[in-house]
């Protein structure tokens, strides 16, 4: 499946979340570590999972590590929430087991919140603030708290300090942890929801995109984030986000205004 439309998204990437504004959506099949909150402004958001399950609603949430294709025939705000820095939403959405609609009252609040700030949707400096507000509405404080194993916490700190390295960093942990690598990987999967290797790949992608959007070439950004080459970076981005880095950079660099229809 190819993207049908040339309208590419505005996107801003922060420490704990990324926020994207698109005129419409039609992504390829992708699977990311981020929790995805999608708010359709004029039309429903349609999410298809590989097993044939389909969810259609004004606002939907896709839990971490759920493969999906997403489409909508109108403007959409997507908030990609990093599970590591947002453990309550992670615990809450992981229990869903798959894509789910946001209940109607919250969906109305989310749409109203976006429309109240619609004049800022063209501004990258405000887009991150909008994403933070939408997350707060969709995921107010819950009783679920995810406490990670101390060995997992230590591994994440070490991984984050070596994102520009190769995949061998995971193996070097064996001398620092008082467990077998098989046990460690099981702990990591239990707490984080994906394997250590998949976590490294996701965080390298986030790092590469942030570097790219600062004006650095795709090749340089790929190397700085530990990818083997530009092609590896591009394939990973398309597989995990449904867009290539070139798509994102083209939209970032565009000086054109994005028309937003009133409610």
PDB file of C-alpha atoms in Angstrom:
ATOM      1  CA  UNK A   1       0.000   0.000   0.000  1.00  0.00           C
ATOM      2  CA  UNK A   2       1.332   3.425  -0.943  1.00  0.00           C
ATOM      3  CA  UNK A   3       0.416   6.777   0.489  1.00  0.00           C
ATOM      4  CA  UNK A   4      -2.313   8.202  -1.738  1.00  0.00           C
ATOM      5  CA  UNK A   5      -1.773  11.841  -0.916  1.00  0.00           C
ATOM      6  CA  UNK A   6       1.101  14.223  -1.259  1.00  0.00           C
ATOM      7  CA  UNK A   7       0.046  16.272   1.806  1.00  0.00           C
ATOM      8  CA  UNK A   8       2.741  15.428   4.337  1.00  0.00           C
ATOM      9  CA  UNK A   9       2.675  16.139   8.056  1.00  0.00           C
ATOM     10  CA  UNK A  10       4.029  18.833  10.301  1.00  0.00           C
ATOM     11  CA  UNK A  11       5.792  17.028  13.137  1.00  0.00           C
ATOM     12  CA  UNK A  12       7.565  18.075  16.318  1.00  0.00           C
ATOM     13  CA  UNK A  13       9.606  15.636  18.418  1.00  0.00           C
ATOM     14  CA  UNK A  14      10.042  16.203  22.141  1.00  0.00           C
ATOM     15  CA  UNK A  15      11.540  14.289  25.036  1.00  0.00           C
ATOM     16  CA  UNK A  16       8.443  12.292  25.991  1.00  0.00           C
ATOM     17  CA  UNK A  17       6.238  12.595  22.912  1.00  0.00           C
ATOM     18  CA  UNK A  18       6.018  13.612  19.280  1.00  0.00           C
ATOM     19  CA  UNK A  19       3.041  15.442  17.788  1.00  0.00           C
ATOM     20  CA  UNK A  20       2.042  15.363  14.131  1.00  0.00           C
ATOM     21  CA  UNK A  21      -0.560  17.382  12.221  1.00  0.00           C
ATOM     22  CA  UNK A  22      -1.687  16.019   8.851  1.00  0.00           C
ATOM     23  CA  UNK A  23      -4.333  17.139   6.364  1.00  0.00           C
ATOM     24  CA  UNK A  24      -5.262  13.478   6.068  1.00  0.00           C
ATOM     25  CA  UNK A  25      -3.734  10.068   6.734  1.00  0.00           C
ATOM     26  CA  UNK A  26      -3.110   6.970   4.658  1.00  0.00           C
ATOM     27  CA  UNK A  27      -0.121   5.121   6.070  1.00  0.00           C
ATOM     28  CA  UNK A  28       1.555   1.895   5.117  1.00  0.00           C
ATOM     29  CA  UNK A  29       1.489  -0.984   7.610  1.00  0.00           C
ATOM     30  CA  UNK A  30       3.801  -0.045  10.472  1.00  0.00           C
ATOM     31  CA  UNK A  31       4.473  -1.002  14.086  1.00  0.00           C
ATOM     32  CA  UNK A  32       6.072   1.374  16.565  1.00  0.00           C
ATOM     33  CA  UNK A  33       6.975   1.388  20.243  1.00  0.00           C
ATOM     34  CA  UNK A  34       5.003   4.608  20.748  1.00  0.00           C
ATOM     35  CA  UNK A  35       1.441   4.746  22.031  1.00  0.00           C
ATOM     36  CA  UNK A  36      -0.530   6.568  19.315  1.00  0.00           C
ATOM     37  CA  UNK A  37      -3.432   8.888  20.107  1.00  0.00           C
ATOM     38  CA  UNK A  38      -5.189   9.986  16.895  1.00  0.00           C
ATOM     39  CA  UNK A  39      -7.759  12.792  16.866  1.00  0.00           C
ATOM     40  CA  UNK A  40      -9.758  13.183  13.642  1.00  0.00           C
ATOM     41  CA  UNK A  41     -10.983  16.756  13.295  1.00  0.00           C
ATOM     42  CA  UNK A  42     -13.510  16.403  10.450  1.00  0.00           C
ATOM     43  CA  UNK A  43     -13.720  12.682   9.778  1.00  0.00           C
ATOM     44  CA  UNK A  44     -13.350   9.407  11.655  1.00  0.00           C
ATOM     45  CA  UNK A  45      -9.972   7.749  12.033  1.00  0.00           C
ATOM     46  CA  UNK A  46      -9.908   4.224  10.567  1.00  0.00           C
ATOM     47  CA  UNK A  47      -7.367   1.725  11.885  1.00  0.00           C
ATOM     48  CA  UNK A  48      -6.829  -1.698  10.320  1.00  0.00           C
ATOM     49  CA  UNK A  49      -4.787  -4.376  12.056  1.00  0.00           C
ATOM     50  CA  UNK A  50      -3.195  -7.262  10.089  1.00  0.00           C
ATOM     51  CA  UNK A  51      -5.589  -9.912  11.464  1.00  0.00           C
ATOM     52  CA  UNK A  52      -8.498  -8.030   9.856  1.00  0.00           C
ATOM     53  CA  UNK A  53      -9.696  -6.120  12.910  1.00  0.00           C
ATOM     54  CA  UNK A  54     -10.997  -2.641  12.060  1.00  0.00           C
ATOM     55  CA  UNK A  55     -11.691   0.256  14.429  1.00  0.00           C
ATOM     56  CA  UNK A  56     -13.417   3.418  13.213  1.00  0.00           C
ATOM     57  CA  UNK A  57     -14.050   6.355  15.561  1.00  0.00           C
ATOM     58  CA  UNK A  58     -13.445  10.121  15.888  1.00  0.00           C
ATOM     59  CA  UNK A  59     -10.582   9.485  18.342  1.00  0.00           C
ATOM     60  CA  UNK A  60      -8.661   6.240  18.730  1.00  0.00           C
ATOM     61  CA  UNK A  61      -5.682   4.984  20.691  1.00  0.00           C
ATOM     62  CA  UNK A  62      -3.245   2.392  19.361  1.00  0.00           C
ATOM     63  CA  UNK A  63      -1.207   0.715  22.129  1.00  0.00           C
ATOM     64  CA  UNK A  64       2.535   0.267  21.914  1.00  0.00           C
ATOM     65  CA  UNK A  65       3.800  -2.367  19.465  1.00  0.00           C
ATOM     66  CA  UNK A  66       0.474  -2.898  17.644  1.00  0.00           C
ATOM     67  CA  UNK A  67       0.869  -3.180  13.863  1.00  0.00           C
ATOM     68  CA  UNK A  68      -1.660  -1.136  11.887  1.00  0.00           C
ATOM     69  CA  UNK A  69      -2.567   0.901   8.818  1.00  0.00           C
ATOM     70  CA  UNK A  70      -4.230   4.240   9.555  1.00  0.00           C
ATOM     71  CA  UNK A  71      -6.355   6.468   7.354  1.00  0.00           C
ATOM     72  CA  UNK A  72      -8.638   9.465   7.656  1.00  0.00           C
ATOM     73  CA  UNK A  73     -10.198  11.755   5.039  1.00  0.00           C
ATOM     74  CA  UNK A  74      -9.683  14.934   7.037  1.00  0.00           C
ATOM     75  CA  UNK A  75      -7.179  16.748   9.288  1.00  0.00           C
ATOM     76  CA  UNK A  76      -5.704  14.584  12.044  1.00  0.00           C
ATOM     77  CA  UNK A  77      -3.589  15.260  15.113  1.00  0.00           C
ATOM     78  CA  UNK A  78      -1.421  12.281  16.097  1.00  0.00           C
ATOM     79  CA  UNK A  79       0.328  12.207  19.475  1.00  0.00           C
ATOM     80  CA  UNK A  80       3.057   9.561  19.706  1.00  0.00           C
ATOM     81  CA  UNK A  81       3.694   8.907  23.390  1.00  0.00           C
ATOM     82  CA  UNK A  82       6.961   7.374  24.606  1.00  0.00           C
ATOM     83  CA  UNK A  83       6.066   4.518  27.022  1.00  0.00           C
ATOM     84  CA  UNK A  84       9.314   4.857  28.965  1.00  0.00           C
ATOM     85  CA  UNK A  85       8.496   8.416  30.058  1.00  0.00           C
ATOM     86  CA  UNK A  86       4.726   7.886  30.318  1.00  0.00           C
ATOM     87  CA  UNK A  87       4.284   4.739  32.342  1.00  0.00           C
ATOM     88  CA  UNK A  88       0.686   5.234  33.456  1.00  0.00           C
ATOM     89  CA  UNK A  89      -0.654   5.580  29.885  1.00  0.00           C
ATOM     90  CA  UNK A  90       1.523   2.619  28.918  1.00  0.00           C
ATOM     91  CA  UNK A  91       0.067   0.387  31.648  1.00  0.00           C
ATOM     92  CA  UNK A  92      -3.467   1.551  30.824  1.00  0.00           C
ATOM     93  CA  UNK A  93      -3.251   1.050  27.050  1.00  0.00           C
ATOM     94  CA  UNK A  94      -1.320  -2.207  27.234  1.00  0.00           C
ATOM     95  CA  UNK A  95      -4.328  -3.730  28.976  1.00  0.00           C
ATOM     96  CA  UNK A  96      -6.496  -2.894  25.935  1.00  0.00           C
ATOM     97  CA  UNK A  97      -4.831  -5.543  23.797  1.00  0.00           C
ATOM     98  CA  UNK A  98      -5.340  -3.617  20.569  1.00  0.00           C
ATOM     99  CA  UNK A  99      -6.665  -0.438  18.963  1.00  0.00           C
ATOM    100  CA  UNK A 100      -9.604   1.079  20.848  1.00  0.00           C
ATOM    101  CA  UNK A 101     -11.892   4.105  20.442  1.00  0.00           C
ATOM    102  CA  UNK A 102     -11.786   6.836  23.078  1.00  0.00           C
ATOM    103  CA  UNK A 103     -15.150   7.086  24.839  1.00  0.00           C
ATOM    104  CA  UNK A 104     -17.466   9.809  23.419  1.00  0.00           C
ATOM    105  CA  UNK A 105     -17.224  12.395  26.233  1.00  0.00           C
ATOM    106  CA  UNK A 106     -13.413  12.378  26.172  1.00  0.00           C
ATOM    107  CA  UNK A 107     -13.407  12.350  22.367  1.00  0.00           C
ATOM    108  CA  UNK A 108     -15.503  15.532  22.324  1.00  0.00           C
ATOM    109  CA  UNK A 109     -13.139  17.206  24.803  1.00  0.00           C
ATOM    110  CA  UNK A 110     -10.149  16.240  22.678  1.00  0.00           C
ATOM    111  CA  UNK A 111     -11.687  17.595  19.473  1.00  0.00           C
ATOM    112  CA  UNK A 112     -12.824  20.785  21.210  1.00  0.00           C
ATOM    113  CA  UNK A 113      -9.320  21.277  22.600  1.00  0.00           C
ATOM    114  CA  UNK A 114      -7.781  21.054  19.129  1.00  0.00           C
ATOM    115  CA  UNK A 115     -10.313  23.401  17.534  1.00  0.00           C
ATOM    116  CA  UNK A 116      -9.819  25.972  20.276  1.00  0.00           C
ATOM    117  CA  UNK A 117      -6.157  26.199  19.245  1.00  0.00           C
ATOM    118  CA  UNK A 118      -6.606  25.612  15.503  1.00  0.00           C
ATOM    119  CA  UNK A 119      -4.800  28.813  14.560  1.00  0.00           C
ATOM    120  CA  UNK A 120      -1.632  27.295  16.062  1.00  0.00           C
ATOM    121  CA  UNK A 121      -1.715  24.039  14.088  1.00  0.00           C
ATOM    122  CA  UNK A 122       0.589  25.539  11.468  1.00  0.00           C
ATOM    123  CA  UNK A 123       3.140  26.467  14.144  1.00  0.00           C
ATOM    124  CA  UNK A 124       5.705  23.840  15.099  1.00  0.00           C
ATOM    125  CA  UNK A 125       6.500  25.794  18.266  1.00  0.00           C
ATOM    126  CA  UNK A 126       2.922  25.301  19.526  1.00  0.00           C
ATOM    127  CA  UNK A 127       2.296  21.810  18.165  1.00  0.00           C
ATOM    128  CA  UNK A 128       4.205  20.147  21.007  1.00  0.00           C
ATOM    129  CA  UNK A 129       2.117  22.016  23.595  1.00  0.00           C
ATOM    130  CA  UNK A 130      -1.068  20.852  21.874  1.00  0.00           C
ATOM    131  CA  UNK A 131       0.159  17.248  22.034  1.00  0.00           C
ATOM    132  CA  UNK A 132       0.888  17.557  25.746  1.00  0.00           C
ATOM    133  CA  UNK A 133      -2.619  18.925  26.392  1.00  0.00           C
ATOM    134  CA  UNK A 134      -4.277  16.146  24.384  1.00  0.00           C
ATOM    135  CA  UNK A 135      -2.333  13.500  26.280  1.00  0.00           C
ATOM    136  CA  UNK A 136      -3.435  15.006  29.612  1.00  0.00           C
ATOM    137  CA  UNK A 137      -7.097  14.855  28.538  1.00  0.00           C
ATOM    138  CA  UNK A 138      -6.931  11.313  27.152  1.00  0.00           C
ATOM    139  CA  UNK A 139      -4.856   9.848  29.981  1.00  0.00           C
ATOM    140  CA  UNK A 140      -5.580  11.562  33.295  1.00  0.00           C
ATOM    141  CA  UNK A 141      -3.854  10.088  36.305  1.00  0.00           C
ATOM    142  CA  UNK A 142      -4.838   6.438  36.713  1.00  0.00           C
ATOM    143  CA  UNK A 143      -4.481   3.832  39.443  1.00  0.00           C
ATOM    144  CA  UNK A 144      -2.133   1.843  37.230  1.00  0.00           C
ATOM    145  CA  UNK A 145       1.551   2.451  37.854  1.00  0.00           C
ATOM    146  CA  UNK A 146       4.260   0.603  36.008  1.00  0.00           C
ATOM    147  CA  UNK A 147       7.305  -0.020  38.195  1.00  0.00           C
ATOM    148  CA  UNK A 148      10.229  -1.299  36.158  1.00  0.00           C
ATOM    149  CA  UNK A 149      12.749  -3.812  37.465  1.00  0.00           C
ATOM    150  CA  UNK A 150      15.959  -2.074  38.604  1.00  0.00           C
ATOM    151  CA  UNK A 151      17.972  -4.133  36.112  1.00  0.00           C
ATOM    152  CA  UNK A 152      15.750  -2.909  33.308  1.00  0.00           C
ATOM    153  CA  UNK A 153      16.172   0.670  34.518  1.00  0.00           C
ATOM    154  CA  UNK A 154      19.964   0.211  34.530  1.00  0.00           C
ATOM    155  CA  UNK A 155      19.908  -1.276  31.040  1.00  0.00           C
ATOM    156  CA  UNK A 156      17.865   1.624  29.666  1.00  0.00           C
ATOM    157  CA  UNK A 157      20.302   4.149  31.140  1.00  0.00           C
ATOM    158  CA  UNK A 158      23.203   2.287  29.542  1.00  0.00           C
ATOM    159  CA  UNK A 159      21.445   1.911  26.202  1.00  0.00           C
ATOM    160  CA  UNK A 160      20.549   5.596  26.107  1.00  0.00           C
ATOM    161  CA  UNK A 161      24.181   6.551  26.676  1.00  0.00           C
ATOM    162  CA  UNK A 162      25.255   4.415  23.699  1.00  0.00           C
ATOM    163  CA  UNK A 163      22.573   4.995  21.060  1.00  0.00           C
ATOM    164  CA  UNK A 164      25.238   5.778  18.481  1.00  0.00           C
ATOM    165  CA  UNK A 165      26.828   2.358  18.954  1.00  0.00           C
ATOM    166  CA  UNK A 166      26.087  -0.963  17.277  1.00  0.00           C
ATOM    167  CA  UNK A 167      23.679  -3.692  18.313  1.00  0.00           C
ATOM    168  CA  UNK A 168      26.394  -5.371  20.390  1.00  0.00           C
ATOM    169  CA  UNK A 169      25.683  -3.018  23.305  1.00  0.00           C
ATOM    170  CA  UNK A 170      22.919  -5.368  24.475  1.00  0.00           C
ATOM    171  CA  UNK A 171      25.325  -8.261  24.753  1.00  0.00           C
ATOM    172  CA  UNK A 172      27.841  -6.265  26.812  1.00  0.00           C
ATOM    173  CA  UNK A 173      25.288  -5.987  29.604  1.00  0.00           C
ATOM    174  CA  UNK A 174      25.899  -9.588  30.665  1.00  0.00           C
ATOM    175  CA  UNK A 175      28.908  -8.549  32.752  1.00  0.00           C
ATOM    176  CA  UNK A 176      26.845  -5.836  34.531  1.00  0.00           C
ATOM    177  CA  UNK A 177      23.644  -7.775  35.372  1.00  0.00           C
ATOM    178  CA  UNK A 178      23.272 -10.581  37.870  1.00  0.00           C
ATOM    179  CA  UNK A 179      20.991 -12.559  35.538  1.00  0.00           C
ATOM    180  CA  UNK A 180      21.350 -14.529  32.333  1.00  0.00           C
ATOM    181  CA  UNK A 181      20.672 -12.674  29.092  1.00  0.00           C
ATOM    182  CA  UNK A 182      17.597 -14.859  28.543  1.00  0.00           C
ATOM    183  CA  UNK A 183      16.192 -13.808  31.938  1.00  0.00           C
ATOM    184  CA  UNK A 184      17.074 -10.166  31.304  1.00  0.00           C
ATOM    185  CA  UNK A 185      15.312 -10.169  27.933  1.00  0.00           C
ATOM    186  CA  UNK A 186      12.245 -11.673  29.576  1.00  0.00           C
ATOM    187  CA  UNK A 187      12.279  -8.914  32.241  1.00  0.00           C
ATOM    188  CA  UNK A 188      12.708  -6.248  29.573  1.00  0.00           C
ATOM    189  CA  UNK A 189       9.841  -7.645  27.493  1.00  0.00           C
ATOM    190  CA  UNK A 190       7.608  -7.823  30.574  1.00  0.00           C
ATOM    191  CA  UNK A 191       8.284  -4.234  31.661  1.00  0.00           C
ATOM    192  CA  UNK A 192       8.790  -2.436  28.338  1.00  0.00           C
ATOM    193  CA  UNK A 193       6.651  -4.570  26.026  1.00  0.00           C
ATOM    194  CA  UNK A 194       9.324  -5.097  23.359  1.00  0.00           C
ATOM    195  CA  UNK A 195      12.770  -6.697  23.166  1.00  0.00           C
ATOM    196  CA  UNK A 196      15.952  -4.768  24.035  1.00  0.00           C
ATOM    197  CA  UNK A 197      16.942  -4.812  20.352  1.00  0.00           C
ATOM    198  CA  UNK A 198      13.578  -3.362  19.312  1.00  0.00           C
ATOM    199  CA  UNK A 199      13.901  -0.664  22.008  1.00  0.00           C
ATOM    200  CA  UNK A 200      17.323   0.305  20.690  1.00  0.00           C
ATOM    201  CA  UNK A 201      16.005   0.543  17.139  1.00  0.00           C
ATOM    202  CA  UNK A 202      13.041   2.702  18.152  1.00  0.00           C
ATOM    203  CA  UNK A 203      15.160   5.115  20.196  1.00  0.00           C
ATOM    204  CA  UNK A 204      17.781   5.336  17.459  1.00  0.00           C
ATOM    205  CA  UNK A 205      15.009   6.286  15.061  1.00  0.00           C
ATOM    206  CA  UNK A 206      13.769   9.037  17.402  1.00  0.00           C
ATOM    207  CA  UNK A 207      17.322  10.326  17.815  1.00  0.00           C
ATOM    208  CA  UNK A 208      17.988  10.278  14.061  1.00  0.00           C
ATOM    209  CA  UNK A 209      14.784  12.179  13.320  1.00  0.00           C
ATOM    210  CA  UNK A 210      15.549  14.831  15.921  1.00  0.00           C
ATOM    211  CA  UNK A 211      19.024  15.294  14.444  1.00  0.00           C
ATOM    212  CA  UNK A 212      17.623  15.398  10.902  1.00  0.00           C
ATOM    213  CA  UNK A 213      15.063  18.054  11.790  1.00  0.00           C
ATOM    214  CA  UNK A 214      17.861  20.243  13.150  1.00  0.00           C
ATOM    215  CA  UNK A 215      19.090  20.603   9.560  1.00  0.00           C
ATOM    216  CA  UNK A 216      21.639  17.777   9.368  1.00  0.00           C
ATOM    217  CA  UNK A 217      21.723  15.488   6.313  1.00  0.00           C
ATOM    218  CA  UNK A 218      19.949  12.119   6.482  1.00  0.00           C
ATOM    219  CA  UNK A 219      23.261  10.296   6.024  1.00  0.00           C
ATOM    220  CA  UNK A 220      24.919  12.168   8.895  1.00  0.00           C
ATOM    221  CA  UNK A 221      21.879  11.728  11.148  1.00  0.00           C
ATOM    222  CA  UNK A 222      21.774   7.999  10.403  1.00  0.00           C
ATOM    223  CA  UNK A 223      25.422   7.570  11.401  1.00  0.00           C
ATOM    224  CA  UNK A 224      25.021   9.695  14.548  1.00  0.00           C
ATOM    225  CA  UNK A 225      22.150   7.480  15.708  1.00  0.00           C
ATOM    226  CA  UNK A 226      23.904   4.175  15.091  1.00  0.00           C
ATOM    227  CA  UNK A 227      22.238   3.134  11.822  1.00  0.00           C
ATOM    228  CA  UNK A 228      24.432   1.288   9.362  1.00  0.00           C
ATOM    229  CA  UNK A 229      23.533   3.720   6.547  1.00  0.00           C
ATOM    230  CA  UNK A 230      20.897   6.099   5.175  1.00  0.00           C
ATOM    231  CA  UNK A 231      18.914   3.203   3.660  1.00  0.00           C
ATOM    232  CA  UNK A 232      18.684   1.433   7.030  1.00  0.00           C
ATOM    233  CA  UNK A 233      17.420   4.655   8.637  1.00  0.00           C
ATOM    234  CA  UNK A 234      14.848   5.150   5.865  1.00  0.00           C
ATOM    235  CA  UNK A 235      13.551   1.558   5.981  1.00  0.00           C
ATOM    236  CA  UNK A 236      13.247   1.681   9.763  1.00  0.00           C
ATOM    237  CA  UNK A 237      11.365   4.992   9.688  1.00  0.00           C
ATOM    238  CA  UNK A 238       8.865   3.695   7.128  1.00  0.00           C
ATOM    239  CA  UNK A 239       8.365   0.428   9.003  1.00  0.00           C
ATOM    240  CA  UNK A 240       7.858   2.062  12.417  1.00  0.00           C
ATOM    241  CA  UNK A 241       6.089   5.312  11.468  1.00  0.00           C
ATOM    242  CA  UNK A 242       4.611   4.726   8.007  1.00  0.00           C
ATOM    243  CA  UNK A 243       6.624   7.600   6.463  1.00  0.00           C
ATOM    244  CA  UNK A 244      10.176   7.934   5.165  1.00  0.00           C
ATOM    245  CA  UNK A 245      12.569  10.503   6.695  1.00  0.00           C
ATOM    246  CA  UNK A 246      12.477  12.305   3.350  1.00  0.00           C
ATOM    247  CA  UNK A 247       8.695  12.718   3.649  1.00  0.00           C
ATOM    248  CA  UNK A 248       9.087  14.269   7.084  1.00  0.00           C
ATOM    249  CA  UNK A 249      11.943  16.555   6.105  1.00  0.00           C
ATOM    250  CA  UNK A 250      10.107  17.772   2.994  1.00  0.00           C
ATOM    251  CA  UNK A 251       7.133  18.818   5.094  1.00  0.00           C
ATOM    252  CA  UNK A 252       9.305  20.352   7.796  1.00  0.00           C
ATOM    253  CA  UNK A 253      11.098  22.494   5.224  1.00  0.00           C
ATOM    254  CA  UNK A 254       7.934  23.542   3.400  1.00  0.00           C
ATOM    255  CA  UNK A 255       7.094  27.235   3.694  1.00  0.00           C
ATOM    256  CA  UNK A 256       3.492  26.755   2.530  1.00  0.00           C
ATOM    257  CA  UNK A 257       0.558  27.286   4.884  1.00  0.00           C
ATOM    258  CA  UNK A 258      -1.694  24.394   5.844  1.00  0.00           C
ATOM    259  CA  UNK A 259      -5.393  25.277   5.524  1.00  0.00           C
ATOM    260  CA  UNK A 260      -7.485  24.233   8.509  1.00  0.00           C
ATOM    261  CA  UNK A 261     -11.253  24.179   8.238  1.00  0.00           C
ATOM    262  CA  UNK A 262     -13.326  25.565  11.134  1.00  0.00           C
ATOM    263  CA  UNK A 263     -15.553  23.173  13.126  1.00  0.00           C
TER     264      UNK A 263
END
